[in-house]
XYZ file of C-alpha atoms in Angstrom:
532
model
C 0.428 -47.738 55.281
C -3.069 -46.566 55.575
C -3.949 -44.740 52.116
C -5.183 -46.519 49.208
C -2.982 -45.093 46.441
C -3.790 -44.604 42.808
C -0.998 -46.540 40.565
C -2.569 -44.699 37.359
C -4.998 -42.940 35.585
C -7.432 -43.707 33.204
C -8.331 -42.760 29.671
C -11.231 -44.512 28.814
C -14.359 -46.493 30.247
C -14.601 -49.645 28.374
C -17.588 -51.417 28.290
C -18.587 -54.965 27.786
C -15.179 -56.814 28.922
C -17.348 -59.807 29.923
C -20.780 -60.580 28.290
C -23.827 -59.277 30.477
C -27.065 -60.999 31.146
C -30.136 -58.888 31.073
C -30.105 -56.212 33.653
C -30.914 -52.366 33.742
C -27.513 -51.582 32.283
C -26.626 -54.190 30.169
C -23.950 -52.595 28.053
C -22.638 -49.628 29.358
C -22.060 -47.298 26.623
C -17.953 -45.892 27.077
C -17.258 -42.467 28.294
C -14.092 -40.301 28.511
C -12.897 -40.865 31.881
C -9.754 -38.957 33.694
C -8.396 -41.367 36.333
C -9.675 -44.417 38.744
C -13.143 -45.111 38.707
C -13.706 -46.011 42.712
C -17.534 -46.383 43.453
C -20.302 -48.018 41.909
C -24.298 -47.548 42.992
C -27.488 -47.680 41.453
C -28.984 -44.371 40.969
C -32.817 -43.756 41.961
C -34.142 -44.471 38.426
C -32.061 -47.654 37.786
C -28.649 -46.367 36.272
C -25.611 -46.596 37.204
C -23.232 -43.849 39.160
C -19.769 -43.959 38.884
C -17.437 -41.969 40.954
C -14.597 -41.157 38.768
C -11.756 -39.426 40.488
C -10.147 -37.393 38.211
C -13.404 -35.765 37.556
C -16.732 -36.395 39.208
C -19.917 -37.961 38.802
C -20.401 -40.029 35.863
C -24.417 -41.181 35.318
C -23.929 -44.330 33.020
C -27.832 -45.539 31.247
C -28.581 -47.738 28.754
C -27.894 -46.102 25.949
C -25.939 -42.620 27.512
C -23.311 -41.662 29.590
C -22.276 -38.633 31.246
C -20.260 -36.894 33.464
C -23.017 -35.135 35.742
C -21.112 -33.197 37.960
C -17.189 -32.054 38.337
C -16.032 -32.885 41.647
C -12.190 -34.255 41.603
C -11.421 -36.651 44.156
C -14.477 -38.086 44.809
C -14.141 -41.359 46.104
C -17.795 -42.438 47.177
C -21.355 -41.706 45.842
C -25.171 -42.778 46.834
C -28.446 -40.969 46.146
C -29.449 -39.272 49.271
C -33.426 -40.442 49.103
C -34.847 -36.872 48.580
C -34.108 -37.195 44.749
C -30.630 -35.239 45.683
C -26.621 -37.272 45.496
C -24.503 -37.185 48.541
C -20.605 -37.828 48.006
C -17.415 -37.750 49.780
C -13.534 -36.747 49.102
C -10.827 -38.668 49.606
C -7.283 -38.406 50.732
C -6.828 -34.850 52.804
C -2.703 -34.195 52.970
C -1.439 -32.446 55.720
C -2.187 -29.334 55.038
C -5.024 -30.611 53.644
C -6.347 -29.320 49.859
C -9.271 -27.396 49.725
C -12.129 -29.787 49.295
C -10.477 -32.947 49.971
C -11.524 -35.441 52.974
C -15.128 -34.386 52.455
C -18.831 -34.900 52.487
C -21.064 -33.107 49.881
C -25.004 -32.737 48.928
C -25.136 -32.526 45.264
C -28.460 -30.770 44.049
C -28.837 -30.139 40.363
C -25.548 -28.119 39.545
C -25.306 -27.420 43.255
C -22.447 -28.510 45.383
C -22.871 -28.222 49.026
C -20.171 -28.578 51.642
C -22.109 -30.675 54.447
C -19.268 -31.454 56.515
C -14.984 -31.128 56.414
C -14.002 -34.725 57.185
C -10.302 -33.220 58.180
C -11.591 -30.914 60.535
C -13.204 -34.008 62.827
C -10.272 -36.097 62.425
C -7.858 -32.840 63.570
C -9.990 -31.994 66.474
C -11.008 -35.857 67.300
C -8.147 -38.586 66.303
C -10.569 -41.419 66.982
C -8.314 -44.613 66.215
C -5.656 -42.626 69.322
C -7.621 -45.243 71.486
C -5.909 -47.965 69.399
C -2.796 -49.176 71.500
C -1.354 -49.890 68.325
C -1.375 -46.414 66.860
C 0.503 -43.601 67.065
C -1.319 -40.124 67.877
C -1.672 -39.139 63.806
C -3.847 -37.292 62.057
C -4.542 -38.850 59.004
C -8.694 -38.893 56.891
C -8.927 -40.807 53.855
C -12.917 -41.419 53.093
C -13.341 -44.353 51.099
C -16.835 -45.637 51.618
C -20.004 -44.571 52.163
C -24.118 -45.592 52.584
C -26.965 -43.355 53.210
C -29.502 -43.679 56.315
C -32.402 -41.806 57.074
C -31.262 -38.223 57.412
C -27.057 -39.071 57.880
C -24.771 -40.530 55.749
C -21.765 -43.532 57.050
C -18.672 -43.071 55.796
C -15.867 -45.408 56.186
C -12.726 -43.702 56.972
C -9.803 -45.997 55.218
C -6.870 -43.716 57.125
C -8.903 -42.917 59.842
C -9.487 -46.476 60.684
C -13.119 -45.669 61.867
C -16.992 -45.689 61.138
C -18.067 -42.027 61.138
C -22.005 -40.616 60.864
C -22.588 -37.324 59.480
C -26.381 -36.066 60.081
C -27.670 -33.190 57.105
C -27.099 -30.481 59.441
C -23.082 -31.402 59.126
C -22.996 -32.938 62.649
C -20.494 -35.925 62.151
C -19.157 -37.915 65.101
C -17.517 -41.546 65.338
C -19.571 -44.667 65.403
C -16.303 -46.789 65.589
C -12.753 -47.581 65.465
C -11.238 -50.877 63.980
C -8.719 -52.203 65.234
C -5.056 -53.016 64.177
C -3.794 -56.746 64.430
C -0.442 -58.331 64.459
C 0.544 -59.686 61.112
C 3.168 -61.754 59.907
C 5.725 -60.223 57.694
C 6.942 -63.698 56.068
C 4.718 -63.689 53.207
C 6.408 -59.316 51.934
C 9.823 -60.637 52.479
C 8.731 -63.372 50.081
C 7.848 -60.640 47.700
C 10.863 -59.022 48.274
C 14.241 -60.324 46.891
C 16.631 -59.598 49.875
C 19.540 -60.540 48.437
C 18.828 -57.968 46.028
C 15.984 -55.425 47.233
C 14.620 -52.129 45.258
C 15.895 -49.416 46.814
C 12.915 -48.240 47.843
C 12.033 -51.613 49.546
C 15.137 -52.368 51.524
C 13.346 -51.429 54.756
C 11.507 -54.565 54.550
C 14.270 -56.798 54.821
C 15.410 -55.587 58.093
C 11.550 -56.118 59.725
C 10.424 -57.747 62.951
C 8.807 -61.013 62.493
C 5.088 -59.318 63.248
C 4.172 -55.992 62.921
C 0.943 -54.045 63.929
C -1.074 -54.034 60.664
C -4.056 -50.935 60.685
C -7.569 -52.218 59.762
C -8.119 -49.748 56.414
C -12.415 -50.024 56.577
C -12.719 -49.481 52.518
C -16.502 -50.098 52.606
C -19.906 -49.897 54.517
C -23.160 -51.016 53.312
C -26.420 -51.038 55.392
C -28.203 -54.926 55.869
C -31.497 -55.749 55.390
C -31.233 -56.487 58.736
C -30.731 -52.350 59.477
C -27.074 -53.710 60.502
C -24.101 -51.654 59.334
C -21.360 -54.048 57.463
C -17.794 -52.730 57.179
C -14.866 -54.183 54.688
C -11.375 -53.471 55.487
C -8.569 -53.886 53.476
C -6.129 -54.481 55.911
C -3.063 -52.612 55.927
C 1.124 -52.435 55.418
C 2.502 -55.710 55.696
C -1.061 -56.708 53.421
C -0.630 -60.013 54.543
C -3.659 -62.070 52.713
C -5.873 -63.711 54.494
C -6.269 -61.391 57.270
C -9.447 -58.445 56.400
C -11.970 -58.580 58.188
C -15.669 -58.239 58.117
C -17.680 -56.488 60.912
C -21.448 -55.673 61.663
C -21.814 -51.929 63.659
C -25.551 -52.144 65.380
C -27.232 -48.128 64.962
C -26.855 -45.908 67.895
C -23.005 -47.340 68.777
C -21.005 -44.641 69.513
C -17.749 -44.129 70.471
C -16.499 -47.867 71.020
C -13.375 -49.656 69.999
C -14.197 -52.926 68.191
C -15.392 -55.644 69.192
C -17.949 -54.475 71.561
C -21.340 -54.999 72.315
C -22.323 -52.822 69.514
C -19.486 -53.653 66.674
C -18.615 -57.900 66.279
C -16.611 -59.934 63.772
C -18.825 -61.529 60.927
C -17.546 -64.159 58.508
C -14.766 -65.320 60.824
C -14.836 -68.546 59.115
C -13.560 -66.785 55.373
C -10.132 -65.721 54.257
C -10.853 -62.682 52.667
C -7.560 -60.531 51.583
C -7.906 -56.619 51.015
C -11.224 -56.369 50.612
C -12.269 -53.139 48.614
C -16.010 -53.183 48.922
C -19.188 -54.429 50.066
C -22.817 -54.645 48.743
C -26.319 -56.070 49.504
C -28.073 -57.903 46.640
C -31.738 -57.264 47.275
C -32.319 -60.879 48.508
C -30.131 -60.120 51.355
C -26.955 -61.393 49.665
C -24.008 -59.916 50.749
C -20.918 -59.630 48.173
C -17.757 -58.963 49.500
C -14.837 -57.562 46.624
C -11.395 -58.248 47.110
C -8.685 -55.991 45.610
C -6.625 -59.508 45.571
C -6.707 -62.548 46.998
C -2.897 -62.092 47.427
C -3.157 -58.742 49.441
C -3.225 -55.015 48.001
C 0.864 -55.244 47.842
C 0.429 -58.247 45.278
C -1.498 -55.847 43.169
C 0.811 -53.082 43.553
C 3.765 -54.893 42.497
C 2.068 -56.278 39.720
C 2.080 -60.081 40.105
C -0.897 -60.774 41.983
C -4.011 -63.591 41.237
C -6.494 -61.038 40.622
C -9.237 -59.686 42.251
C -12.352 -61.704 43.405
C -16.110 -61.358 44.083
C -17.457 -63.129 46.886
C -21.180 -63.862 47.241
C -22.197 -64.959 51.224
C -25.533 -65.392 53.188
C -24.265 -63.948 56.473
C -27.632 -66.135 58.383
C -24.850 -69.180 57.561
C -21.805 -67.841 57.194
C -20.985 -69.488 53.859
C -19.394 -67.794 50.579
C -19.065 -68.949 46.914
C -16.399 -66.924 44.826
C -18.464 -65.621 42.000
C -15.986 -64.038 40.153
C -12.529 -64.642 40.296
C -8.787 -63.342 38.373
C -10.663 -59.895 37.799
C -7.959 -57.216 36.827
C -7.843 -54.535 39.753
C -11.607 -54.154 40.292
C -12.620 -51.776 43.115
C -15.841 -51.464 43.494
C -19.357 -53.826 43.151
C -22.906 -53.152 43.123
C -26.268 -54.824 41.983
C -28.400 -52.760 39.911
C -31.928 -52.602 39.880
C -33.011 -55.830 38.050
C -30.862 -57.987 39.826
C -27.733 -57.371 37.670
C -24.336 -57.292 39.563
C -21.643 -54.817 38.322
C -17.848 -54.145 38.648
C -15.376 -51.683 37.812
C -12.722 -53.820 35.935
C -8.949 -52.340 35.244
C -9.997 -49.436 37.486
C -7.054 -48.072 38.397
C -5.538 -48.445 34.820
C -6.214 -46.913 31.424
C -8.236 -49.239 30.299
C -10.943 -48.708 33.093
C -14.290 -50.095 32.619
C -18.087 -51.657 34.325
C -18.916 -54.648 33.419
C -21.667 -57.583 34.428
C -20.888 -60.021 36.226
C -23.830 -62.346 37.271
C -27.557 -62.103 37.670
C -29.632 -62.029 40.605
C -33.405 -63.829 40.555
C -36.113 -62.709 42.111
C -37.810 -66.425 43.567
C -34.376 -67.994 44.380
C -34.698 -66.447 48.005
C -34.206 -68.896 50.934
C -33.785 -71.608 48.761
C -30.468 -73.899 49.872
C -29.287 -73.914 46.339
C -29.375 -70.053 45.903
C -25.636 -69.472 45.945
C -24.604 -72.255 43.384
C -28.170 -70.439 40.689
C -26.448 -67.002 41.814
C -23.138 -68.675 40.770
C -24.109 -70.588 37.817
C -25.546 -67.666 36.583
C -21.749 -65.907 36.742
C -20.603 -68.671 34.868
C -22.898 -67.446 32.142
C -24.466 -70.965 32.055
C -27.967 -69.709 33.284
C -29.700 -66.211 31.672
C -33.164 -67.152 33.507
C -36.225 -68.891 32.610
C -38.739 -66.213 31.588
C -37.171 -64.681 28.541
C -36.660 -61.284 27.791
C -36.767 -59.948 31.769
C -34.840 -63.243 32.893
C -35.411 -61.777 36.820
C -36.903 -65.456 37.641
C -35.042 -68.623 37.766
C -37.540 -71.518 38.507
C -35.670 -72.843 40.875
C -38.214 -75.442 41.792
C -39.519 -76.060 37.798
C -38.409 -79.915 36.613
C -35.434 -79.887 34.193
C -35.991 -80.603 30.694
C -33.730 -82.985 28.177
C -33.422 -79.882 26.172
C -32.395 -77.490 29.086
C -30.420 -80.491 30.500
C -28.342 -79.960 27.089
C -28.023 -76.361 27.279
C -26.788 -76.437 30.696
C -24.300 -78.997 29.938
C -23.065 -77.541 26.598
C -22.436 -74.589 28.470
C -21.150 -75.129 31.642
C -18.142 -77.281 29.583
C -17.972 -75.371 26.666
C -18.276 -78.079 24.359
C -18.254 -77.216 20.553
C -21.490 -77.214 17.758
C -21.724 -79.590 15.501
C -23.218 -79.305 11.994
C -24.605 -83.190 12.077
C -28.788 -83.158 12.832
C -28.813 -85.845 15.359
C -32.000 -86.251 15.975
C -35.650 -86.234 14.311
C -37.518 -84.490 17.249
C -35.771 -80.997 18.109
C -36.295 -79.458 14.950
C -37.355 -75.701 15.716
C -36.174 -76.758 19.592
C -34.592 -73.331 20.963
C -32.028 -76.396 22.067
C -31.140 -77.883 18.819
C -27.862 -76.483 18.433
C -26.891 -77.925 22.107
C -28.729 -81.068 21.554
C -26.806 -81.824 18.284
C -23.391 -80.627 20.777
C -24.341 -82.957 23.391
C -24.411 -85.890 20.997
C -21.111 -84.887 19.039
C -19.629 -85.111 22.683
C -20.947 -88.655 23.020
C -22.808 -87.500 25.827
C -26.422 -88.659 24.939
C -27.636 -91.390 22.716
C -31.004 -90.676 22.894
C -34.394 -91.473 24.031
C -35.689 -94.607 22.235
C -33.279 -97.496 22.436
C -32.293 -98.901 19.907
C -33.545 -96.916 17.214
C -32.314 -93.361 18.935
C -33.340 -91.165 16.184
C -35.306 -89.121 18.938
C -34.087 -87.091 22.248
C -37.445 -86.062 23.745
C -36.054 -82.456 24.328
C -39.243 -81.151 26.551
C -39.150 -84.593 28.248
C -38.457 -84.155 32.236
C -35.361 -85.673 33.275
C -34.636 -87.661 36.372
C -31.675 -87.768 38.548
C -30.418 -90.832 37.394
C -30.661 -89.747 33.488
C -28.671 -86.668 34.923
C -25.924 -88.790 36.763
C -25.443 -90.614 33.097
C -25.594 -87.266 31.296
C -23.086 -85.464 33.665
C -20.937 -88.973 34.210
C -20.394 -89.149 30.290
C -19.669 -85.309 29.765
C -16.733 -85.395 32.698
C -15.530 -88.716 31.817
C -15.613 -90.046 35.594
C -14.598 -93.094 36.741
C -16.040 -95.846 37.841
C -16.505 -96.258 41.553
C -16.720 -99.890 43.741
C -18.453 -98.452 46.492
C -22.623 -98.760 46.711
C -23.125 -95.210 48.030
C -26.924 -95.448 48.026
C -29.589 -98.190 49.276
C -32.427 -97.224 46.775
C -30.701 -97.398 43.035
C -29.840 -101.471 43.198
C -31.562 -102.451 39.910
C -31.290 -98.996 38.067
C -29.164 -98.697 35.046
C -28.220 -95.773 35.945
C -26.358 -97.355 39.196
C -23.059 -97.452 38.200
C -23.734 -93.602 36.840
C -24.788 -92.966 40.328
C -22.063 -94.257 42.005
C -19.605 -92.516 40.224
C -20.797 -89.573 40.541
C -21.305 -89.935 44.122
C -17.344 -90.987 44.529
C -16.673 -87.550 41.998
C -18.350 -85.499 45.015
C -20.889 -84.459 42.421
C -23.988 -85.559 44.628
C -24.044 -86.079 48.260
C -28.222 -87.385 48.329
C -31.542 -86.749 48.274
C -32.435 -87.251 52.191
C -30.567 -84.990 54.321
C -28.549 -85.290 56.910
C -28.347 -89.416 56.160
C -28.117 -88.876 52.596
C -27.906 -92.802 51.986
C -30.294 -92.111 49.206
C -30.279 -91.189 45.816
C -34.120 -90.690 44.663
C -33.160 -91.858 40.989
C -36.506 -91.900 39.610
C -37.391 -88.255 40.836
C -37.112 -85.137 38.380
C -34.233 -83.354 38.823
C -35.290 -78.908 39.830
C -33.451 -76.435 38.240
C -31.813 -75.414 41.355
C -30.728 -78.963 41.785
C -29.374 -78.686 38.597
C -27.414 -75.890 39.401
C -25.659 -77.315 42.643
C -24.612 -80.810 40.009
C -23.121 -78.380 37.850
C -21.547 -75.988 40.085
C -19.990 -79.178 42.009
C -19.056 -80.960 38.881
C -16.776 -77.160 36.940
C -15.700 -76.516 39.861
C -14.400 -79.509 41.194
């Protein structure tokens, strides 16, 4: 099973299924749309384009959205740097429709045929070299990025990396190849005892079958790297898609090879849809579902999931997870990152899902800020453009609260706690905090005053964030510099909790409880203490 099938079609782009920080396209205003929505990129002035399948090329602003150009079937679109759009086709059939399998240069009302997609795979075959395919003819483009002067285009039933130049010269970068997978996990989907008709083949499989790669998606690095998704095909046993980085000028090669290796070996990623740069250099990798594609077919699976990784490490945070059939991700220009959400349903819309900041790069906490910000905990610290984040700022008592009262969700409270916030932008979560029993205040005994712009240390935090989880206590000294503190017990707990690891790296047998706790550092307590 190589071709990504549409389940439905769509009536209507809804916008604003999750709340959106500040971004180019905050709200996306709803359009009429006539079936899956299967691409997402920024256009050259900052909007959003949305291939929409049933119809074309939908331009979605601030304010406006419209359907720019018809062109049914288009799966993939990216401005082509000269101001003009290029886009592919999907899904030729053999005979192939006119039009279909694809790649196009869109100029004004003008639709240009640059190159027919079915024609190369008819005359070439490239995934033939595969030992685990059969000699078929199949061109499904699903993905594509623009270079100078060409355009990539990941073929999902071809099973390779293509380049077409302008001129309509197209030839194969790559082929990816097919991998044994276990069939264990579709006769668990499958009731054998009682099988659809139209799944009964399953129960009479071989333990492992050859399983075709699928490359959904291609974006370009900063590092001038091309990086490839694949979804991973028939069984769609989870855990097995791959990620892979093409180097320019490979041609012709079966991966791995000199010029095509395995990134992100160290991830389980399951039917991954799409892939994106952030322009720090993150690199977000969309899953269809973390229980394979056939999960999400038959209805019951966990939901799709938005990965953000730093590829110089090889770690991932999930930034979005239990997302209903999302299939494509992109981060606009201010730093906002999108997703279509119910895409291949009638209730198909973009959404935001997180916020990128501009002076977050390199730091070690970045991924937990990027995440936090998800989370909707974080909007920025430079209010109305929110594109900064301050990671190294100290952390105020009243930001402290806000953090807090967000990350947990804990409820208002009428009650005016405290004599010092008044006209605070914090009051409300400052008069939370204290209805939660999480802060007393600032001035023992009296505690009639919270000292909201006060700078707050690490072992203040440890009591704050001990008293909103409700840890428990811990025996265990984990730290040689807090003996004395009254905040050592706080400490210790939520050392035990996994909350904090230490201040001195790699010994970490310190705490630092009299230093100000940064915003980022902040952000990696909070992360570690919602999400366990």
């Amino acid at each position: 099973m190589k071709r990504l099938s549409t389940m439905t079609v769509c009536a209507m782009l809804v916008a604003g299924l999750v709340a959106a920080p500040a971004g180019a396209v905050d709200d996306p205003p709803p359009f009429d749309c006539a079936s899956p929505l299967f691409d997402l990129e920024p256009s050259a002035d900052g909007d959003l384009l949305v291939a929409d399948a049933g119809q074309g090329i939908v331009v979605v602003g601030e304010e406006t959205a419209e359907l720019i150009v018809e062109l049914p079937g288009v799966s993939g679109v990216v401005p082509s740097g000269d101001g003009d759009l290029i886009a592919i086709t999907a899904e030729a059939d053999d005979p192939p429709q006119e039009g279909t399998s694809s790649v196009f240069r869109i100029s004004g009302e003008n639709i240009e045929l640059i190159a027919d997609l079915w024609a190369f795979e008819e005359e070439e075959n490239p995934d033939k070299i595969d030992p685990f395919i059969d000699d078929n003819v199949e061109s499904n483009p699903w993905g594509l990025a623009r270079i100078e002067d060409a355009t990539l285009v990941a073929d999902a039933a071809g099973n390779d990396l293509l380049i077409v130049d302008d001129d309509g010269t197209v030839d194969w970068m790559t082929v990816f190849p097919s991998q044994l997978a276990s069939t264990a996990y579709l006769l668990d989907l499958v009731d054998c005892d009682d099988p659809p008709e139209d799944l009964g083949f399953v129960c009479t499989l071989p333990p492992q079958i050859p399983a075709e790669a699928v490359p959904t998606s291609v974006a370009v690095g900063p590092d001038g790297n091309y990086y490839v998704g694949e979804l991973t095909g028939f069984p769609a046993t989870p855990g097995m898609s791959r990620v892979w980085r093409v180097e320019p000028g490979t041609t012709n090669e079966l991966c791995p090879s000199d010029g095509c290796t395995q990134v992100l070996e160290n991830q389980s990623f399951s039917a991954i849809i799409d892939v994106a740069f952030g322009p720090d250099g993150t690199f977000y990798v969309l899953e269809l579902d973390e229980m394979g594609f056939l999960a999400a077919e038959f209805g019951f699976g966990s939901g799709s999931t938005l990965n953000a990784c730093k590829l110089e490490t090889g770690s991932c945070v999930k930034l979005a997870t239990g997302l209903f059939l999302s299939t494509a991700t992109t981060v606009g220009r201010h730093g906002t990152i999108y997703a279509t959400i119910a895409a291949l349903t009638p209730m198909a819309g973009v959404t935001a899902l997180g916020k990128e900041f501009d002076d977050d790069d390199g730091s070690v906490h970045e991924l937990d800020i990027a995440l936090l910000a998800a989370k909707g905990v974080t909007r920025g610290c430079n209010p109305p453009i929110n594109d900064a984040f301050c990671p190294d700022a100290a952390t105020t008592r009243g930001e402290m609260a806000a953090f807090i009262v967000r990350a947990l969700g804990l409820p208002g409270s009428d009650e005016d706690h405290f004599g010092d916030d008044d006209g605070s932008v914090f009051q409300g979560d400052i008069d939370a905090l204290a209805a939660a029993g999480v802060t007393r205040g600032c001035n023992p005994p009296d505690n009639d005053a919270f000292c909201p712009d006060r700078e707050v240390t690490r072992g203040e935090m440890a009591a704050f964030l001990v008293r909103a989880l409700g840890l428990l206590d811990s025996d265990e000294d984990r730290f040689v510099d807090d003996d004395g503190s009254v905040f050592q017990g706080d400490i210790d707990a939520l050392a035990a909790a996994g909350v904090t690891r230490g201040c001195n790296p790699p010994d970490n047998d310190r705490f630092c409880p009299d230093d100000f706790v940064t915003r980022a550092q902040m952000a990696s307590f909070l992360i570690r203490a919602i999400t366990g």
